[in-house]
Coordinates of C-alpha atoms and ligand atoms in Angstrom, one line a residue:
X244 CA -10.0 -7.2 -16.9
X245 CA -9.8 -3.6 -15.7
X246 CA -11.4 -1.4 -18.1
X247 CA -9.5 1.7 -18.3
X248 CA -5.7 2.6 -18.5
X249 CA -3.9 2.9 -15.1
X250 CA -1.2 5.2 -16.5
X251 CA 0.3 7.5 -14.0
X252 CA -0.7 11.1 -15.6
X253 CA 2.0 13.3 -17.0
X254 CA 2.3 15.8 -19.4
X255 CA 4.3 16.0 -22.9
X256 CA 3.7 17.6 -26.3
X257 CA 1.1 14.7 -27.2
X258 CA -1.0 14.5 -23.6
X259 CA -1.6 16.5 -20.8
X260 CA -2.6 16.4 -17.3
X261 CA -3.6 19.1 -14.6
X262 CA -4.0 18.4 -11.1
X263 CA -7.4 19.5 -9.6
X264 CA -6.5 19.4 -6.3
X265 CA -7.8 22.5 -3.7
X266 CA -10.5 23.1 -2.0
X267 CA -13.7 21.2 -3.0
X268 CA -17.2 21.5 -1.6
X269 CA -18.1 19.0 0.8
X270 CA -21.2 17.6 2.7
X271 CA -22.4 14.8 4.9
X272 CA -25.5 13.0 3.7
X273 CA -26.2 10.8 7.3
X274 CA -29.7 9.8 5.7
X275 CA -28.8 9.2 2.2
X276 CA -30.9 11.4 0.6
X277 CA -28.2 13.1 -1.8
X278 CA -29.0 10.4 -4.8
X279 CA -32.8 10.9 -4.6
X280 CA -32.4 14.8 -4.0
X281 CA -30.1 14.3 -7.3
X282 CA -27.0 16.3 -5.6
X283 CA -25.2 14.6 -8.5
X284 CA -27.1 16.7 -11.1
X285 CA -27.6 19.9 -9.1
X286 CA -24.4 19.8 -7.0
X287 CA -24.3 19.6 -3.2
X288 CA -27.2 21.9 -1.5
X289 CA -25.2 23.0 2.1
X290 CA -21.6 22.4 1.7
X291 CA -18.6 23.1 3.0
X292 CA -15.2 23.3 2.1
X293 CA -12.7 20.7 2.2
X294 CA -9.3 20.0 1.3
X295 CA -8.2 17.6 -1.4
X296 CA -6.5 15.1 -1.1
X297 CA -7.1 14.8 2.6
X298 CA -9.4 13.1 4.9
X299 CA -11.8 14.5 6.8
X300 CA -11.7 13.0 10.1
X301 CA -8.3 14.6 10.8
X302 CA -9.6 18.4 10.5
X303 CA -12.9 18.5 12.5
X304 CA -13.6 19.0 16.2
X305 CA -16.4 17.4 16.9
X306 CA -17.0 13.7 17.5
X307 CA -19.9 13.0 14.8
X308 CA -17.8 14.4 12.1
X309 CA -14.2 12.6 12.9
X310 CA -16.1 9.5 13.0
X311 CA -18.7 9.8 10.5
X312 CA -19.8 6.8 8.6
X313 CA -22.1 6.9 6.1
X314 CA -22.4 8.5 2.6
X315 CA -20.5 11.8 2.0
X316 CA -20.4 14.1 -1.2
X317 CA -17.4 16.0 -3.0
X318 CA -18.1 18.8 -5.6
X319 CA -16.0 20.7 -8.0
X320 CA -15.8 22.1 -11.4
X321 CA -13.5 22.2 -14.4
X322 CA -12.7 23.3 -17.7
X323 CA -11.3 21.4 -20.7
X324 CA -8.1 22.5 -22.1
X325 CA -8.6 25.2 -25.5
X326 CA -7.5 22.2 -27.6
X327 CA -9.9 19.5 -26.4
X328 CA -11.5 18.8 -29.4
X329 CA -11.2 15.6 -31.0
X330 CA -9.9 14.5 -27.9
X331 CA -10.1 12.2 -25.1
X332 CA -10.4 13.3 -21.6
X333 CA -10.2 11.6 -18.5
X334 CA -10.7 12.5 -14.3
X335 CA -7.9 10.4 -12.4
X336 CA -8.5 9.9 -8.8
X337 CA -5.4 8.4 -7.1
X338 CA -7.6 6.7 -4.5
X339 CA -11.2 7.5 -3.0
X340 CA -11.6 5.8 0.1
X341 CA -13.7 3.5 0.7
X342 CA -16.2 3.4 -2.4
X343 CA -17.1 6.0 -4.8
X344 CA -19.3 6.9 -7.7
X345 CA -17.9 9.9 -10.1
X346 CA -20.8 12.0 -12.1
X347 CA -19.9 14.8 -14.7
X348 CA -22.7 17.1 -15.7
X349 CA -25.2 14.6 -13.9
X350 CA -24.4 11.6 -15.5
X351 CA -22.3 8.3 -13.8
X352 CA -19.0 8.2 -15.2
X353 CA -17.2 5.3 -13.0
X354 CA -17.9 3.6 -10.3
X355 CA -15.4 2.3 -7.9
X356 CA -15.4 -0.1 -4.9
X357 CA -12.0 0.1 -2.5
X358 CA -10.3 3.0 -1.3
X359 CA -6.8 2.8 -2.3
X360 CA -6.6 2.5 -5.7
X361 CA -7.3 4.7 -8.6
X362 CA -10.5 5.3 -10.1
X363 CA -10.5 6.8 -13.8
X364 CA -14.0 8.1 -15.3
X365 CA -13.6 8.9 -19.3
X366 CA -15.5 12.3 -19.5
X367 CA -15.1 13.2 -23.5
X368 CA -18.8 12.7 -24.2
X369 CA -20.2 14.6 -21.4
X370 CA -18.1 17.1 -20.8
X371 CA -18.9 20.6 -22.3
X372 CA -16.6 22.8 -24.6
X373 CA -17.2 25.8 -22.9
X374 CA -18.1 24.5 -19.0
X375 CA -17.8 25.1 -16.0
X376 CA -18.4 21.3 -16.0
X377 CA -19.4 19.9 -12.6
X378 CA -17.7 17.1 -10.9
X379 CA -19.9 15.3 -8.2
X380 CA -18.5 12.5 -6.2
X381 CA -20.5 10.8 -4.1
X382 CA -18.0 8.5 -1.4
X383 CA -19.1 6.1 1.0
X384 CA -17.2 4.7 4.2
X385 CA -18.6 2.1 5.7
X386 CA -17.2 -1.6 6.2
X387 CA -18.5 -5.0 5.9
X388 CA -17.3 -8.3 5.1
X389 CA -17.1 -8.0 1.8
X390 CA -15.0 -4.8 1.8
X391 CA -11.4 -4.7 1.3
X392 CA -10.4 -4.0 4.1
X393 CA -13.0 -5.6 6.3
X394 CA -15.2 -4.4 9.2
X395 CA -19.0 -3.7 10.5
X396 CA -20.6 -0.6 11.0
X397 CA -22.6 -0.3 14.5
X398 CA -25.3 2.5 15.7
X399 CA -25.1 4.2 18.4
X400 CA -28.3 4.9 21.0
X401 CA -28.7 8.3 19.1
X402 CA -29.0 6.2 15.8
X403 CA -25.4 7.3 14.9
X404 CA -23.8 4.8 12.6
X405 CA -19.8 4.3 13.6
X406 CA -17.7 2.0 11.7
X407 CA -15.9 -0.7 13.7
X408 CA -12.9 -1.8 11.6
X409 CA -11.4 -5.5 12.1
X410 CA -8.0 -3.6 12.0
X411 CA -5.5 -1.5 13.5
X412 CA -5.8 1.9 12.1
X413 CA -8.5 4.6 11.7
X414 CA -10.7 4.2 8.9
X415 CA -9.8 7.7 7.1
X416 CA -12.5 8.6 4.4
X417 CA -12.0 11.1 1.7
X418 CA -10.0 11.7 -1.4
X419 CA -6.8 11.0 -0.4
X420 CA -4.5 11.7 -3.5
X421 CA -4.4 14.0 -6.3
X422 CA -7.1 14.2 -8.8
X423 CA -6.1 14.8 -12.1
X424 CA -7.8 16.0 -15.8
X425 CA -6.1 13.9 -18.2
X426 CA -6.2 14.6 -21.7
X427 CA -4.9 12.5 -24.7
X428 CA -5.6 11.6 -28.6
X429 CA -7.8 9.4 -29.4
X430 CA -5.8 6.9 -30.3
X431 CA -3.4 6.7 -27.2
X432 CA -0.9 4.3 -24.9
X433 CA -3.0 2.4 -22.6
X434 CA -0.1 0.5 -20.9
X435 CA 3.4 -0.7 -20.7
X436 CA 5.0 -3.5 -19.6
X437 CA 8.7 -4.4 -19.0
X438 CA 10.9 -7.3 -18.0
X439 CA 14.8 -8.0 -17.5
X440 CA 17.2 -10.4 -18.6
X441 CA 21.1 -10.4 -17.9
X442 CA 23.4 -11.4 -20.6
X443 CA 26.7 -10.9 -19.0
X444 CA 27.3 -7.0 -18.8
X445 CA 24.4 -6.5 -20.6
X446 CA 20.8 -6.5 -20.6
X447 CA 17.8 -7.1 -22.6
X448 CA 14.7 -5.4 -21.9
X449 CA 11.6 -6.7 -22.6
X450 CA 8.7 -4.9 -23.3
X451 CA 4.9 -4.6 -24.5
X452 CA 2.8 -1.8 -25.1
X453 CA -0.9 -1.6 -25.3
X454 CA -2.7 1.1 -27.5
X455 CA -5.9 1.4 -28.3
X456 CA -5.2 1.5 -32.3
X457 CA -2.6 0.4 -35.1
X458 CA 0.0 2.9 -35.7
X459 CA 3.3 1.4 -35.1
X460 CA 4.8 1.7 -31.5
X461 CA 8.5 2.9 -31.4
X462 CA 10.2 2.6 -28.4
X463 CA 13.8 4.4 -27.1
X464 CA 15.3 4.0 -23.7
X465 CA 17.8 6.7 -22.9
X466 CA 20.4 6.5 -20.1
X467 CA 20.6 8.7 -16.9
X468 CA 22.4 11.4 -18.9
X469 CA 19.8 11.2 -21.8
X470 CA 21.6 9.6 -24.3
X471 CA 19.5 6.7 -26.0
X472 CA 21.2 3.5 -25.3
X473 CA 18.2 1.3 -27.2
X474 CA 15.4 1.4 -29.6
X475 CA 12.9 -0.7 -31.7
X476 CA 9.7 -1.0 -33.2
X477 CA 6.3 -2.6 -32.5
X478 CA 4.3 -3.1 -29.6
X479 CA 6.3 -5.9 -28.1
X480 CA 10.2 -6.5 -28.5
X481 CA 13.5 -6.5 -26.8
X482 CA 15.9 -3.7 -25.9
X483 CA 19.7 -4.4 -25.7
X484 CA 21.5 -2.5 -23.2
X485 CA 25.1 -2.8 -23.5
X486 CA 27.3 -2.6 -20.5
X487 CA 24.0 -1.8 -18.3
X488 CA 23.7 -0.1 -15.3
X489 CA 21.6 -1.8 -12.9
X490 CA 19.1 -0.6 -10.6
X491 CA 20.6 -1.8 -6.9
X492 CA 19.3 -1.6 -3.0
X493 CA 20.3 1.9 -2.4
X494 CA 22.3 2.3 -5.4
X495 CA 19.3 3.3 -8.1
X496 CA 20.1 3.9 -11.7
X497 CA 17.2 4.8 -13.5
X498 CA 16.7 4.7 -17.4
X499 CA 14.0 6.5 -19.1
X500 CA 11.6 4.3 -21.3
X501 CA 9.8 6.3 -23.9
X502 CA 6.8 4.8 -26.2
X503 CA 5.7 6.7 -29.3
X504 CA 2.9 6.0 -31.1
X505 CA 3.3 7.9 -34.7
X506 CA 2.3 11.3 -34.2
X507 CA -0.5 10.8 -31.6
X508 CA 1.2 9.7 -28.1
X509 CA 4.1 9.9 -26.0
X510 CA 4.3 8.4 -22.9
X511 CA 7.7 8.3 -20.7
X512 CA 8.6 6.9 -17.5
X513 CA 11.8 6.0 -15.7
X514 CA 12.4 2.3 -15.0
X515 CA 15.4 0.2 -13.5
X516 CA 17.0 -2.9 -14.6
X517 CA 17.1 -5.5 -12.2
X518 CA 16.3 -9.0 -11.1
X519 CA 14.5 -10.4 -8.1
X520 CA 15.5 -14.0 -7.0
X521 CA 15.5 -16.1 -4.3
X522 CA 17.7 -18.6 -4.2
X523 CA 20.1 -20.2 -1.1
X524 CA 17.3 -19.3 1.3
X525 CA 18.1 -15.6 0.6
X526 CA 17.0 -12.3 -1.6
X527 CA 18.9 -11.3 -4.7
X528 CA 18.4 -8.3 -6.3
X529 CA 20.2 -7.4 -9.1
X530 CA 22.6 -10.8 -8.4
X531 CA 23.4 -9.1 -4.6
X532 CA 22.2 -10.7 -1.8
X533 CA 20.0 -8.5 0.4
X534 CA 19.2 -8.6 4.0
X535 CA 15.7 -6.3 4.3
X536 CA 16.2 -3.4 7.1
X537 CA 13.1 -1.4 7.8
X538 CA 9.2 -0.9 8.6
X539 CA 5.7 -1.5 8.2
X540 CA 4.6 2.0 7.5
X541 CA 1.2 3.5 7.4
X542 CA 0.2 6.1 5.2
X543 CA -1.0 8.4 8.1
X544 CA 0.0 12.4 9.5
X545 CA -1.4 14.5 12.0
X546 CA -3.8 16.9 10.0
X547 CA -3.6 15.0 6.7
X548 CA -4.7 11.6 7.9
X549 CA -4.0 9.6 4.4
X550 CA -4.0 12.2 2.1
X551 CA -0.5 12.4 0.6
X552 CA 1.9 14.9 0.9
X553 CA 4.8 15.5 -0.7
X554 CA 6.7 17.0 2.0
X555 CA 5.7 14.3 4.7
X556 CA 6.9 11.5 1.9
X557 CA 10.2 13.3 1.8
X558 CA 10.5 13.2 5.5
X559 CA 10.1 9.8 5.6
X560 CA 12.6 8.6 3.4
X561 CA 14.8 11.1 4.9
X562 CA 14.8 9.5 8.2
X563 CA 14.2 5.6 6.5
X564 CA 17.9 7.0 4.9
X565 CA 19.2 8.0 8.4
X566 CA 18.5 5.3 10.0
X567 CA 20.1 3.1 7.5
X568 CA 16.7 1.1 6.3
X569 CA 16.7 -0.4 2.4
X570 CA 12.9 -1.7 2.3
X571 CA 9.4 -1.4 3.7
X572 CA 6.0 -3.0 3.5
X573 CA 3.2 -0.9 2.4
X574 CA 0.8 -2.3 5.2
X575 CA -2.0 -2.7 4.6
X576 CA -2.8 -1.3 1.1
X577 CA -1.0 0.1 -1.8
X578 CA 0.1 3.4 -1.1
X579 CA -0.1 6.5 -3.4
X580 CA 2.0 6.4 -6.3
X581 CA 4.3 9.1 -5.8
X582 CA 5.6 6.7 -2.8
X583 CA 6.8 4.0 -5.3
X584 CA 8.4 6.7 -7.6
X585 CA 10.5 8.4 -4.9
X586 CA 11.5 4.7 -3.9
X587 CA 12.6 3.8 -7.6
X588 CA 14.7 7.0 -7.1
X589 CA 16.4 6.1 -3.6
X590 CA 16.9 2.4 -4.3
X591 CA 14.8 1.3 -1.6
X592 CA 12.8 -2.1 -1.6
X593 CA 8.7 -2.3 -1.3
X594 CA 6.4 -5.1 -0.9
X595 CA 3.4 -3.9 -1.9
X596 CA 0.5 -5.2 -0.3
X597 CA -3.2 -5.4 -1.1
X598 CA -5.9 -3.9 1.0
X599 CA -6.7 -7.3 2.6
X600 CA -6.6 -6.6 5.8
X601 CA -9.0 -7.3 8.6
X602 CA -10.2 -11.1 7.6
X603 CA -10.7 -11.8 10.7
X604 CA -14.1 -11.3 12.9
X605 CA -12.7 -9.3 15.9
X606 CA -12.9 -5.8 16.8
X607 CA -9.8 -5.8 18.8
X608 CA -7.8 -8.0 16.4
X609 CA -4.5 -7.0 17.4
X610 CA -5.3 -8.6 20.9
X611 CA -6.8 -11.9 19.5
X612 CA -3.8 -12.2 16.2
X613 CA -1.1 -11.2 19.0
X614 CA -2.0 -13.4 21.2
X615 CA -2.9 -16.2 18.7
X616 CA -6.8 -16.5 20.4
X617 CA -8.7 -16.2 17.3
X618 CA -10.6 -18.6 15.1
X619 CA -14.0 -17.3 14.0
X620 CA -14.9 -19.3 11.0
X621 CA -14.2 -16.2 8.9
X622 CA -14.0 -18.1 5.6
X623 CA -17.4 -19.5 5.6
X624 CA -20.5 -18.0 4.6
X625 CA -22.2 -15.9 2.5
X626 CA -19.9 -12.7 2.2
X627 CA -17.0 -15.1 1.2
X628 CA -17.9 -15.2 -2.5
X629 CA -18.2 -11.2 -2.8
X630 CA -15.0 -10.8 -0.5
X631 CA -12.8 -12.9 -2.8
X632 CA -14.2 -10.9 -5.7
X633 CA -13.3 -7.5 -4.4
X634 CA -9.8 -9.1 -3.5
X635 CA -9.0 -10.0 -6.9
X636 CA -9.9 -6.9 -8.0
X637 CA -7.3 -5.1 -5.9
X638 CA -4.8 -7.7 -6.8
X639 CA -5.4 -6.9 -10.4
X640 CA -5.4 -3.2 -10.0
X641 CA -2.5 -3.1 -7.7
X642 CA -0.3 -5.1 -10.3
X643 CA -1.5 -3.3 -13.3
X644 CA -0.5 0.2 -11.6
X645 CA 2.9 -1.1 -9.5
X646 CA 4.3 -3.6 -11.7
X647 CA 7.0 -1.5 -13.9
X648 CA 8.2 0.0 -10.6
X649 CA 12.3 -1.3 -9.8
X650 CA 11.1 -1.0 -6.3
X651 CA 8.8 -3.3 -6.0
X652 CA 10.0 -6.7 -5.3
X653 CA 7.5 -8.9 -3.6
X654 CA 3.6 -8.9 -3.5
X655 CA 1.7 -9.3 -0.3
X656 CA -1.9 -11.2 -0.8
X657 CA -3.0 -10.3 2.8
X658 CA -2.2 -9.2 6.3
X659 CA -3.3 -11.5 9.4
X660 CA -6.1 -13.3 7.6
X661 CA -7.9 -16.5 9.7
X662 CA -5.6 -19.2 7.6
X663 CA -6.0 -21.9 9.9
X664 CA -9.0 -23.7 8.2
X665 CA -9.0 -25.7 4.8
X666 CA -11.6 -22.7 3.9
X667 CA -8.4 -19.7 4.4
X668 CA -6.9 -22.3 1.5
X669 CA -9.5 -22.7 -1.2
X670 CA -10.4 -19.2 -0.8
X671 CA -6.3 -17.9 -1.2
X672 CA -5.4 -20.3 -3.7
X673 CA -7.1 -18.8 -6.9
X674 CA -6.2 -15.1 -5.3
X675 CA -2.4 -16.3 -5.4
X676 CA -2.6 -17.9 -8.7
X677 CA -4.2 -14.6 -10.5
X678 CA -1.3 -13.1 -8.8
X679 CA 1.2 -15.3 -10.1
X680 CA -0.3 -15.2 -13.6
X681 CA -0.9 -11.2 -13.7
X682 CA 3.0 -10.4 -13.3
X683 CA 5.1 -11.4 -16.0
X684 CA 8.2 -10.4 -13.7
X685 CA 7.3 -13.6 -11.8
X686 CA 7.9 -11.5 -8.2
X687 CA 7.4 -13.6 -5.0
X688 CA 4.3 -13.7 -3.2
X689 CA 3.8 -13.7 0.5
X690 CA 1.3 -12.8 2.9
X691 CA 1.8 -11.6 7.0
X692 CA 1.1 -14.5 9.5
X693 CA -0.1 -13.0 12.8
X694 CA 0.6 -15.7 15.7
X695 CA -2.5 -18.0 15.4
X696 CA -1.2 -19.2 11.8
X697 CA 1.6 -21.1 13.6
X698 CA 3.4 -23.8 11.3
X699 CA 1.5 -26.7 12.4
X700 CA -1.6 -25.4 11.8
X701 CA -1.7 -22.5 8.9
X702 CA -3.1 -23.7 5.9
X703 CA -2.1 -21.2 3.5
X704 CA 2.0 -20.7 3.8
X705 CA 2.6 -23.3 1.3
X706 CA 1.4 -20.9 -1.2
X707 CA 4.2 -18.3 -0.7
X708 CA 7.7 -17.8 -2.0
X709 CA 8.9 -16.7 1.4
X710 CA 6.8 -16.0 4.7
X711 CA 6.0 -13.1 6.8
X712 CA 6.1 -13.3 10.2
X713 CA 4.2 -10.8 12.8
X714 CA 4.9 -11.3 16.2
X715 CA 4.8 -9.9 19.5
X716 CA 6.3 -11.8 22.1
X717 CA 7.3 -9.7 24.6
X718 CA 4.4 -7.3 24.5
X719 CA 1.0 -9.4 23.7
X720 CA 2.2 -12.2 25.1
X721 CA 4.6 -12.3 27.8
X722 CA 4.5 -8.8 28.3
X723 CA 7.2 -7.9 30.7
X724 CA 8.9 -11.2 31.3
X725 CA 11.6 -11.2 28.6
X726 CA 13.4 -14.5 29.2
X727 CA 9.6 -16.4 28.8
X728 CA 8.9 -14.4 25.8
X729 CA 12.5 -15.5 24.0
X730 CA 12.2 -19.1 25.2
X731 CA 8.3 -19.0 23.5
X732 CA 9.5 -17.4 20.7
X733 CA 12.7 -19.5 20.0
X734 CA 10.2 -22.7 20.3
X735 CA 8.0 -21.5 17.4
X736 CA 11.1 -20.8 15.3
X737 CA 12.3 -24.3 15.7
X738 CA 8.8 -25.4 14.8
X739 CA 9.2 -23.4 11.4
X740 CA 12.8 -24.9 10.6
X741 CA 11.0 -28.4 10.7
X742 CA 7.9 -27.4 8.8
X743 CA 8.8 -25.1 5.8
X744 CA 12.3 -25.5 5.5
X745 CA 14.3 -23.7 2.3
X746 CA 12.1 -20.9 2.4
X747 CA 13.4 -17.1 3.2
X748 CA 11.1 -15.9 6.1
X749 CA 11.1 -12.3 7.3
X750 CA 9.8 -10.3 10.4
X751 CA 6.9 -7.8 9.0
X752 CA 6.1 -7.0 12.9
X753 CA 7.5 -6.6 16.2
X754 CA 7.3 -3.7 18.5
X755 CA 5.8 -2.3 21.5
X756 CA 4.0 0.6 22.2
X757 CA 6.3 3.7 23.6
X758 CA 6.0 6.6 25.0
X759 CA 8.3 9.0 23.9
X760 CA 8.1 11.1 27.2
X761 CA 8.3 7.8 29.5
X762 CA 11.5 6.4 30.8
X763 CA 11.8 3.8 33.3
X764 CA 14.7 1.9 34.9
X765 CA 14.5 -1.1 35.0
X766 CA 12.7 -1.3 31.9
X767 CA 9.1 -1.6 32.1
X768 CA 6.3 -1.9 29.1
X769 CA 5.6 1.7 27.4
X770 CA 9.0 3.0 28.4
X771 CA 11.7 3.9 26.1
X772 CA 14.1 1.4 27.9
X773 CA 11.7 -1.2 27.2
X774 CA 11.3 -0.8 23.4
X775 CA 15.2 -1.3 23.6
X776 CA 15.6 -4.5 25.1
X777 CA 12.7 -5.8 22.8
X778 CA 14.4 -5.1 20.2
X779 CA 17.6 -6.2 21.4
X780 CA 16.1 -9.8 22.2
X781 CA 14.7 -9.8 18.8
X782 CA 17.5 -9.1 16.7
X783 CA 19.0 -12.0 19.0
X784 CA 16.5 -14.6 17.5
X785 CA 16.9 -13.2 13.9
X786 CA 20.4 -13.5 14.3
X787 CA 20.3 -17.4 15.5
X788 CA 18.5 -18.6 12.0
X789 CA 20.1 -17.8 8.7
X790 CA 16.7 -18.2 6.7
X791 CA 15.8 -15.1 8.5
X792 CA 16.4 -12.2 5.6
X793 CA 14.8 -9.1 7.2
X794 CA 13.5 -7.3 9.9
X795 CA 10.7 -4.9 9.6
X796 CA 10.0 -3.2 12.6
X797 CA 6.1 -2.2 13.4
X798 CA 5.8 0.5 12.9
X799 CA 7.7 3.4 11.1
X800 CA 5.9 6.1 13.1
X801 CA 3.3 6.5 15.7
X802 CA -0.1 6.4 14.3
X803 CA -4.1 7.0 14.4
X804 CA -6.2 4.1 15.2
X805 CA -10.0 3.7 16.5
X806 CA -10.2 4.7 20.4
X807 CA -9.6 2.1 22.7
X808 CA -8.1 1.0 26.2
X809 CA -5.0 -0.3 24.1
X810 CA -4.7 2.7 22.4
X811 CA -3.2 5.9 24.0
X812 CA -3.3 8.7 21.4
X813 CA -3.4 5.8 18.7
X814 CA -0.5 2.9 18.0
X815 CA 2.3 3.9 19.5
X816 CA 4.7 1.2 18.4
X817 CA 6.5 3.6 16.2
X818 CA 10.2 4.0 16.0
X819 CA 9.7 7.6 15.1
X820 CA 7.1 9.7 16.7
X821 CA 3.8 11.1 14.7
X822 CA 5.8 14.1 14.3
X823 CA 8.6 11.6 12.7
X824 CA 11.3 12.6 15.7
X825 CA 13.2 9.3 16.7
X826 CA 12.5 7.8 19.5
X827 CA 15.7 6.1 21.6
X828 CA 15.2 2.7 20.0
X829 CA 15.8 4.6 16.4
X830 CA 19.3 5.1 17.5
X831 CA 20.0 1.3 18.4
X832 CA 18.5 0.0 15.1
X833 CA 20.5 2.8 13.5
X834 CA 23.7 1.3 14.9
X835 CA 22.8 -2.4 14.1
X836 CA 21.5 -1.6 10.7
X837 CA 24.2 0.6 9.7
X838 CA 26.8 -2.6 9.2
X839 CA 24.1 -5.6 8.9
Ligands
CKU232 C1 -0.2 -4.2 14.9 C2 -0.7 -9.9 15.4 C3 -0.7 -8.5 15.8 C4 -1.6 -7.7 14.4 N1 -0.7 -6.5 13.9 C5 -1.8 -5.9 12.9 C6 -1.4 -4.6 12.9 O1 -2.3 -3.5 12.1 C7 -1.0 -3.9 14.4 O2 -1.3 -2.4 14.4 C8 -0.4 -6.0 15.3 C9 -0.2 -3.7 16.8 O3 0.4 -3.0 16.8 O4 -1.3 -4.5 17.3

């Protein structure tokens, strides 16, 4: 299991958390000589400054720097708080993409594979009381077939390495989320878990608190006004909440859960009492039937790349509310934790996805997958064992990090993997099993299936509690010929009804690249009018099948991808532009979703 606490950093009288964000020193290392020259000890010899959090690619004006692939380094320094003696100190990165090693005063303190989940380094024994302490981070952004997500590295004729992702978003690298200096007492809370049971009007909140000591734990639950509504003693137990306010979709109610360990530690977090059920082919949240409306999103913005920014997130939630959405999928990786905190507050549902994307050998996977023409034997070969190890690790870290968010109601174990061979089933069965075992709330599991993963040949959907479909009839298939698109779409839907009855289905991708400046009468591909016609056709199909219980359009906003003849300044399937302004179809969806 994961050897460190993934608790989100907070400050109170027992623990402190200070953000180390700002301008750090930065240097590319194309020849990978930094380690040999001991940059980790002596610092970066020829650095420039770089924004943290942020993606380096989005700020440079030179091709080689934007597309840089290989090793790169960050450096900063920090001081311990004045009351540091006899306490523990950690450096916590929300994420470093795609892998890193962290050095404090020259000593390796953490190593992490994967670019979308936290990296925590215990620096207690290496950070000096009088400072400054040198923090150096080696980062590498090379993709391969054992990394999550998957891809390859190519070399140009001049010997320059470039990433060749098997997925359709720019492989932004860097320190993308806040970096914190966390201080706790030696004995401290490491983790907590909550689970809910409704008992008439009352609720039972079952809890577990993990500490690294023996001191008695007491817990309290406060309502939104700050009044204590339940209390208990012990590392495990149940809090009974009378006349509980339930967390409901777009009508959130949050309690504050506080665990106290004698005089040594205290940790508070917002929780929402809610249940998740699949019953009669439908989703029920806190006993109410919910139809999912929203998007697949990306962490992506002009200038920031994948760097988290509160104002961007705030704007996105305002747009989501305006359009009457209630849900999004964290396609194709777990997002910064602040996204989930905001969803908890606003009552949005999240399908939390691990970075298992590109599990199919193709540089234009969207084409291969969109048309259903792919089979590459991906789940056979020497890479599979290591890939699965990274996959399991990502599932464990994601569930540990996100399990207590009321907004997270389902886990997505992959996006568009090559699921048609028996090898895929053997690969995925243990990953699904591990996720089931880890989540004490037993949230439903899913994966997003592309066109090749049809009802007659996909080997993996029997592992899922509900099925997510990514479909592009009218774009990659029968683009511009809407009646054929619709006919073939209906044929597939009728097959699903036969093959997997009794399970809810949702659409996690459907959309058309659309240029905001392009209008065409009659509608033609890439125009605003075509996006409208396509959305109308999909709505008609969804409404025919009562077991289709959600529509998450692709994508919330235009986003950056690699270059290619199919991508005009990135993927333009956004319902909003990359600047978060509505395209015409946003108004159409808004009207539909207001009453849906
Ligand atoms: C999207 C079936 C196509 C795969 N899907 C994955 C997603 O990441 C892409 O951006 C297609 C697209 O717009 O092509």
